[in-house]
Structure formats: C-alpha cells, structure tokens
C-alpha cells in the first residue's frame, strides 16, 4: 500500500483502516532514532501512523519554534522506506481552534528538572499528545527514552486520565561516538559537536560508579572538563517514574539525565542505571 499523507483531520478519518493502530508522534526532521520507533510501532499493530507536527505550544517565547528544522519531503521518504501507512501532517490552524480555551497541566512533575528550564513545555506536550491520541485513536503509541521525562509524564497522563492507549518506550539511538541522535544536532558545527560529546561521556562516567553521590559527581566532572563552551543546565539522578532526585540509599532503576547548551543549541541526554542495594 502507498503511503497516505493526511494534512487535516478529515483526511485522517478517511485514512484510518479497520485494525489496530500504532502512533509515533514526532516533530519531523526524522533520523534513525525516529526510524527505530517506527519499526517498534510496525511490530505492534496493523497500521502505523506517524505524526509530523512542530507543536507551538511546547516552545517557550525564547526557544527555537520558528527555526526548528522542517524537512517534510525527506521525512516522507523516511516514512515510505519504513513502510509507514499514514503520515499525519496538520497545520497549526488545523490543530488548534482560534478560540481554544482548554489545555492540560502537567502538574508538579512538569515543573521540575527539564520543566524548570522550560516552563509550560510539558503542558504543551501533553496537550498535543492527548489531541493526537483522540484524533488517531491508536491502541499503542511509541515514545523515545531520549526524552525520559516526557515519556514518564505521558505514562502519568495515561494513568491519571484513564487514556486507553498503551505507551511503549524505545531505547535511545546514538551515533558511533555516543552522541544521542536529535533533530537539533544539525545546528551543531563540527567544533560544537566535539563539545557536545561530553554529554554522553558524562553519562558513561556516571554509569561506572555505584552510588548516587559518586554518579552525579563523576558526570559533573566530565561536563566541567568540557570547558566554557558547554553551558551546563543540570545533572540529576532521578526516579524514572517521578523524576524526583533519588537518595544515597536508593536501589533499583534511576535515570541520570543531563542538559546543556552548546552555543545556541540546547541538548539533553540520559541513561537508565540499575542501582544495587547497599
Ligand atoms: P521529536 O521529533 O524530537 O519530538 O521526537 C519524536 C520522538 O522520537 C520522541 O518520542 C523522542 O523521544 C523520540 N526520539 C528522539 N530522538 C531519539 C533517539 N535518539 N533515539 C530514540 N528515540 C528518539
């Protein structure tokens, strides 16, 4: 079957098949990370829908909404190559009514860590994801662990609001040198890219330690050694479900997450650690 491009909600209704649907929400500028999500989606349902929508609600006033990469033609080639059934690519006006009033609040969990640096970001993410769920009506939706707090909040939303969609998390896809793939990597110069490698190096340094204090310290040391071109935002070691900092006696899974600005580009990365009891 040929790829169907649905540019508005009417097209989307027409494109919907009879069986189970797996949804992969994206903002486009698709890369290998997105492709891995599509493959996972393919293994889980009869029809795969990929949404490509740069969501203005999740960008702050000083963020990169207008210059966010938009590469729709090559995104379609990627989706075609991955055997995607439907690409949903609505305009902002088609998604958001001019007189819209109601939106979701992510709550306290949306205000910490990444949410502290990006006020309102997760409210915008949850609002668009719930709208996409209602429009596409998938039984499964696939999200990357690369955006660990987003994944945790979507799981929280689905639980709190009884949303009948199974949430599947997918591992982070990296370049050979460790840099996590991101649509924003294309902003990086070759020099920036070398500095950006400190993020994944810091996570690996943390992985080599056993206790929370030492894990945070090892990661911070690597980031400090990257020099003044890396402007560190945070290094945290948090509970994967709540994103609150774990204590020194924590056992079980924890997420070591980092965010930093390199020039004008803000990058995030994380790794899941399994801490053994003391
Ligand atoms: P984005 O287009 O950046 O909003 O991302 C769309 C989806 O792709 C989200 O669920 C991301 O977590 C996921 N994603 C982004 N980068 C990666 C990566 N390097 N590996 C796996 N998933 C990713």
JSON list of N, CA and C and ligand atoms in Angstrom, two decimals, residues 25-28 31 33-34 36-37 68 142-147 150 170-173 180-183, ligand 1:
[
{"chain": "A", "resi": 25, "resn": "UNK", "atom": "N", "xyz": [4.34, 9.84, 17.48]},
{"chain": "A", "resi": 25, "resn": "UNK", "atom": "CA", "xyz": [4.32, 11.30, 17.36]},
{"chain": "A", "resi": 25, "resn": "UNK", "atom": "C", "xyz": [5.74, 11.86, 17.19]},
{"chain": "A", "resi": 26, "resn": "UNK", "atom": "N", "xyz": [5.94, 12.75, 16.23]},
{"chain": "A", "resi": 26, "resn": "UNK", "atom": "CA", "xyz": [7.25, 13.39, 16.02]},
{"chain": "A", "resi": 26, "resn": "UNK", "atom": "C", "xyz": [7.05, 14.85, 15.63]},
{"chain": "A", "resi": 27, "resn": "UNK", "atom": "N", "xyz": [8.17, 15.58, 15.67]},
{"chain": "A", "resi": 27, "resn": "UNK", "atom": "CA", "xyz": [8.17, 16.94, 15.14]},
{"chain": "A", "resi": 27, "resn": "UNK", "atom": "C", "xyz": [8.91, 17.00, 13.81]},
{"chain": "A", "resi": 28, "resn": "UNK", "atom": "N", "xyz": [9.12, 15.84, 13.19]},
{"chain": "A", "resi": 28, "resn": "UNK", "atom": "CA", "xyz": [9.78, 15.81, 11.88]},
{"chain": "A", "resi": 28, "resn": "UNK", "atom": "C", "xyz": [11.29, 15.90, 12.00]},
{"chain": "A", "resi": 31, "resn": "UNK", "atom": "N", "xyz": [15.19, 11.09, 11.88]},
{"chain": "A", "resi": 31, "resn": "UNK", "atom": "CA", "xyz": [16.51, 10.46, 11.87]},
{"chain": "A", "resi": 31, "resn": "UNK", "atom": "C", "xyz": [16.37, 9.01, 12.32]},
{"chain": "A", "resi": 33, "resn": "UNK", "atom": "N", "xyz": [16.75, 7.58, 15.09]},
{"chain": "A", "resi": 33, "resn": "UNK", "atom": "CA", "xyz": [16.00, 7.40, 16.34]},
{"chain": "A", "resi": 33, "resn": "UNK", "atom": "C", "xyz": [14.51, 7.26, 16.06]},
{"chain": "A", "resi": 34, "resn": "UNK", "atom": "N", "xyz": [14.00, 8.17, 15.23]},
{"chain": "A", "resi": 34, "resn": "UNK", "atom": "CA", "xyz": [12.59, 8.08, 14.85]},
{"chain": "A", "resi": 34, "resn": "UNK", "atom": "C", "xyz": [12.31, 6.77, 14.11]},
{"chain": "A", "resi": 36, "resn": "UNK", "atom": "N", "xyz": [13.68, 3.92, 14.49]},
{"chain": "A", "resi": 36, "resn": "UNK", "atom": "CA", "xyz": [13.60, 2.78, 15.41]},
{"chain": "A", "resi": 36, "resn": "UNK", "atom": "C", "xyz": [12.21, 2.73, 16.07]},
{"chain": "A", "resi": 37, "resn": "UNK", "atom": "N", "xyz": [11.64, 3.92, 16.32]},
{"chain": "A", "resi": 37, "resn": "UNK", "atom": "CA", "xyz": [10.28, 3.97, 16.88]},
{"chain": "A", "resi": 37, "resn": "UNK", "atom": "C", "xyz": [9.26, 3.42, 15.88]},
{"chain": "A", "resi": 68, "resn": "UNK", "atom": "N", "xyz": [13.07, 25.78, 14.07]},
{"chain": "A", "resi": 68, "resn": "UNK", "atom": "CA", "xyz": [13.14, 24.31, 14.22]},
{"chain": "A", "resi": 68, "resn": "UNK", "atom": "C", "xyz": [13.18, 23.69, 12.82]},
{"chain": "A", "resi": 142, "resn": "UNK", "atom": "N", "xyz": [4.28, 4.99, 20.58]},
{"chain": "A", "resi": 142, "resn": "UNK", "atom": "CA", "xyz": [5.69, 4.73, 20.87]},
{"chain": "A", "resi": 142, "resn": "UNK", "atom": "C", "xyz": [6.43, 6.06, 21.08]},
{"chain": "A", "resi": 143, "resn": "UNK", "atom": "N", "xyz": [7.19, 6.13, 22.18]},
{"chain": "A", "resi": 143, "resn": "UNK", "atom": "CA", "xyz": [7.97, 7.33, 22.51]},
{"chain": "A", "resi": 143, "resn": "UNK", "atom": "C", "xyz": [9.40, 6.93, 22.87]},
{"chain": "A", "resi": 144, "resn": "UNK", "atom": "N", "xyz": [10.35, 7.84, 22.65]},
{"chain": "A", "resi": 144, "resn": "UNK", "atom": "CA", "xyz": [11.75, 7.53, 22.92]},
{"chain": "A", "resi": 144, "resn": "UNK", "atom": "C", "xyz": [12.15, 7.81, 24.36]},
{"chain": "A", "resi": 145, "resn": "UNK", "atom": "N", "xyz": [13.00, 6.95, 24.87]},
{"chain": "A", "resi": 145, "resn": "UNK", "atom": "CA", "xyz": [13.60, 7.14, 26.19]},
{"chain": "A", "resi": 145, "resn": "UNK", "atom": "C", "xyz": [14.52, 8.37, 26.19]},
{"chain": "A", "resi": 146, "resn": "UNK", "atom": "N", "xyz": [14.93, 8.80, 25.00]},
{"chain": "A", "resi": 146, "resn": "UNK", "atom": "CA", "xyz": [15.76, 10.01, 24.86]},
{"chain": "A", "resi": 146, "resn": "UNK", "atom": "C", "xyz": [15.12, 11.19, 25.60]},
{"chain": "A", "resi": 147, "resn": "UNK", "atom": "N", "xyz": [13.79, 11.28, 25.53]},
{"chain": "A", "resi": 147, "resn": "UNK", "atom": "CA", "xyz": [13.05, 12.32, 26.26]},
{"chain": "A", "resi": 147, "resn": "UNK", "atom": "C", "xyz": [12.40, 11.65, 27.46]},
{"chain": "A", "resi": 150, "resn": "UNK", "atom": "N", "xyz": [9.53, 13.33, 29.40]},
{"chain": "A", "resi": 150, "resn": "UNK", "atom": "CA", "xyz": [8.33, 13.34, 28.55]},
{"chain": "A", "resi": 150, "resn": "UNK", "atom": "C", "xyz": [7.65, 11.97, 28.60]},
{"chain": "A", "resi": 170, "resn": "UNK", "atom": "N", "xyz": [11.05, 3.39, 23.83]},
{"chain": "A", "resi": 170, "resn": "UNK", "atom": "CA", "xyz": [12.08, 2.82, 22.94]},
{"chain": "A", "resi": 170, "resn": "UNK", "atom": "C", "xyz": [13.45, 3.35, 23.34]},
{"chain": "A", "resi": 171, "resn": "UNK", "atom": "N", "xyz": [14.48, 2.48, 23.28]},
{"chain": "A", "resi": 171, "resn": "UNK", "atom": "CA", "xyz": [15.82, 2.90, 23.69]},
{"chain": "A", "resi": 171, "resn": "UNK", "atom": "C", "xyz": [16.38, 4.03, 22.82]},
{"chain": "A", "resi": 172, "resn": "UNK", "atom": "N", "xyz": [17.30, 4.79, 23.39]},
{"chain": "A", "resi": 172, "resn": "UNK", "atom": "CA", "xyz": [17.92, 5.91, 22.67]},
{"chain": "A", "resi": 172, "resn": "UNK", "atom": "C", "xyz": [18.89, 5.41, 21.62]},
{"chain": "A", "resi": 173, "resn": "UNK", "atom": "N", "xyz": [18.76, 5.93, 20.41]},
{"chain": "A", "resi": 173, "resn": "UNK", "atom": "CA", "xyz": [19.69, 5.59, 19.32]},
{"chain": "A", "resi": 173, "resn": "UNK", "atom": "C", "xyz": [20.79, 6.65, 19.30]},
{"chain": "A", "resi": 180, "resn": "UNK", "atom": "N", "xyz": [23.76, 11.23, 21.25]},
{"chain": "A", "resi": 180, "resn": "UNK", "atom": "CA", "xyz": [22.36, 10.80, 21.02]},
{"chain": "A", "resi": 180, "resn": "UNK", "atom": "C", "xyz": [21.82, 11.53, 19.79]},
{"chain": "A", "resi": 181, "resn": "UNK", "atom": "N", "xyz": [21.15, 10.80, 18.91]},
{"chain": "A", "resi": 181, "resn": "UNK", "atom": "CA", "xyz": [20.57, 11.44, 17.73]},
{"chain": "A", "resi": 181, "resn": "UNK", "atom": "C", "xyz": [19.49, 12.42, 18.18]},
{"chain": "A", "resi": 182, "resn": "UNK", "atom": "N", "xyz": [19.46, 13.57, 17.52]},
{"chain": "A", "resi": 182, "resn": "UNK", "atom": "CA", "xyz": [18.46, 14.59, 17.81]},
{"chain": "A", "resi": 182, "resn": "UNK", "atom": "C", "xyz": [18.29, 15.45, 16.58]},
{"chain": "A", "resi": 183, "resn": "UNK", "atom": "N", "xyz": [17.07, 15.89, 16.33]},
{"chain": "A", "resi": 183, "resn": "UNK", "atom": "CA", "xyz": [16.84, 16.80, 15.19]},
{"chain": "A", "resi": 183, "resn": "UNK", "atom": "C", "xyz": [17.67, 18.07, 15.36]},
{"chain": "B", "resi": 1, "resn": "LIG", "atom": "P1", "xyz": [10.92, 14.70, 18.36]},
{"chain": "B", "resi": 1, "resn": "LIG", "atom": "O1", "xyz": [10.66, 14.68, 16.89]},
{"chain": "B", "resi": 1, "resn": "LIG", "atom": "O2", "xyz": [12.29, 15.16, 18.72]},
{"chain": "B", "resi": 1, "resn": "LIG", "atom": "O3", "xyz": [9.82, 15.37, 19.14]},
{"chain": "B", "resi": 1, "resn": "LIG", "atom": "O4", "xyz": [10.89, 13.19, 18.82]},
{"chain": "B", "resi": 1, "resn": "LIG", "atom": "C1", "xyz": [9.84, 12.34, 18.48]},
{"chain": "B", "resi": 1, "resn": "LIG", "atom": "C2", "xyz": [10.03, 11.04, 19.20]},
{"chain": "B", "resi": 1, "resn": "LIG", "atom": "O5", "xyz": [11.28, 10.46, 18.84]},
{"chain": "B", "resi": 1, "resn": "LIG", "atom": "C3", "xyz": [10.05, 11.20, 20.73]},
{"chain": "B", "resi": 1, "resn": "LIG", "atom": "O6", "xyz": [9.34, 10.11, 21.32]},
{"chain": "B", "resi": 1, "resn": "LIG", "atom": "C4", "xyz": [11.51, 11.14, 21.05]},
{"chain": "B", "resi": 1, "resn": "LIG", "atom": "O7", "xyz": [11.78, 10.69, 22.36]},
{"chain": "B", "resi": 1, "resn": "LIG", "atom": "C5", "xyz": [12.00, 10.15, 20.01]},
{"chain": "B", "resi": 1, "resn": "LIG", "atom": "N1", "xyz": [13.44, 10.29, 19.79]},
{"chain": "B", "resi": 1, "resn": "LIG", "atom": "C6", "xyz": [14.13, 11.42, 19.55]},
{"chain": "B", "resi": 1, "resn": "LIG", "atom": "N2", "xyz": [15.46, 11.17, 19.46]},
{"chain": "B", "resi": 1, "resn": "LIG", "atom": "C7", "xyz": [15.61, 9.84, 19.66]},
{"chain": "B", "resi": 1, "resn": "LIG", "atom": "C8", "xyz": [16.74, 8.95, 19.71]},
{"chain": "B", "resi": 1, "resn": "LIG", "atom": "N3", "xyz": [17.98, 9.39, 19.52]},
{"chain": "B", "resi": 1, "resn": "LIG", "atom": "N4", "xyz": [16.51, 7.64, 19.95]},
{"chain": "B", "resi": 1, "resn": "LIG", "atom": "C9", "xyz": [15.24, 7.17, 20.14]},
{"chain": "B", "resi": 1, "resn": "LIG", "atom": "N5", "xyz": [14.14, 7.95, 20.11]},
{"chain": "B", "resi": 1, "resn": "LIG", "atom": "C10", "xyz": [14.32, 9.26, 19.87]}
]
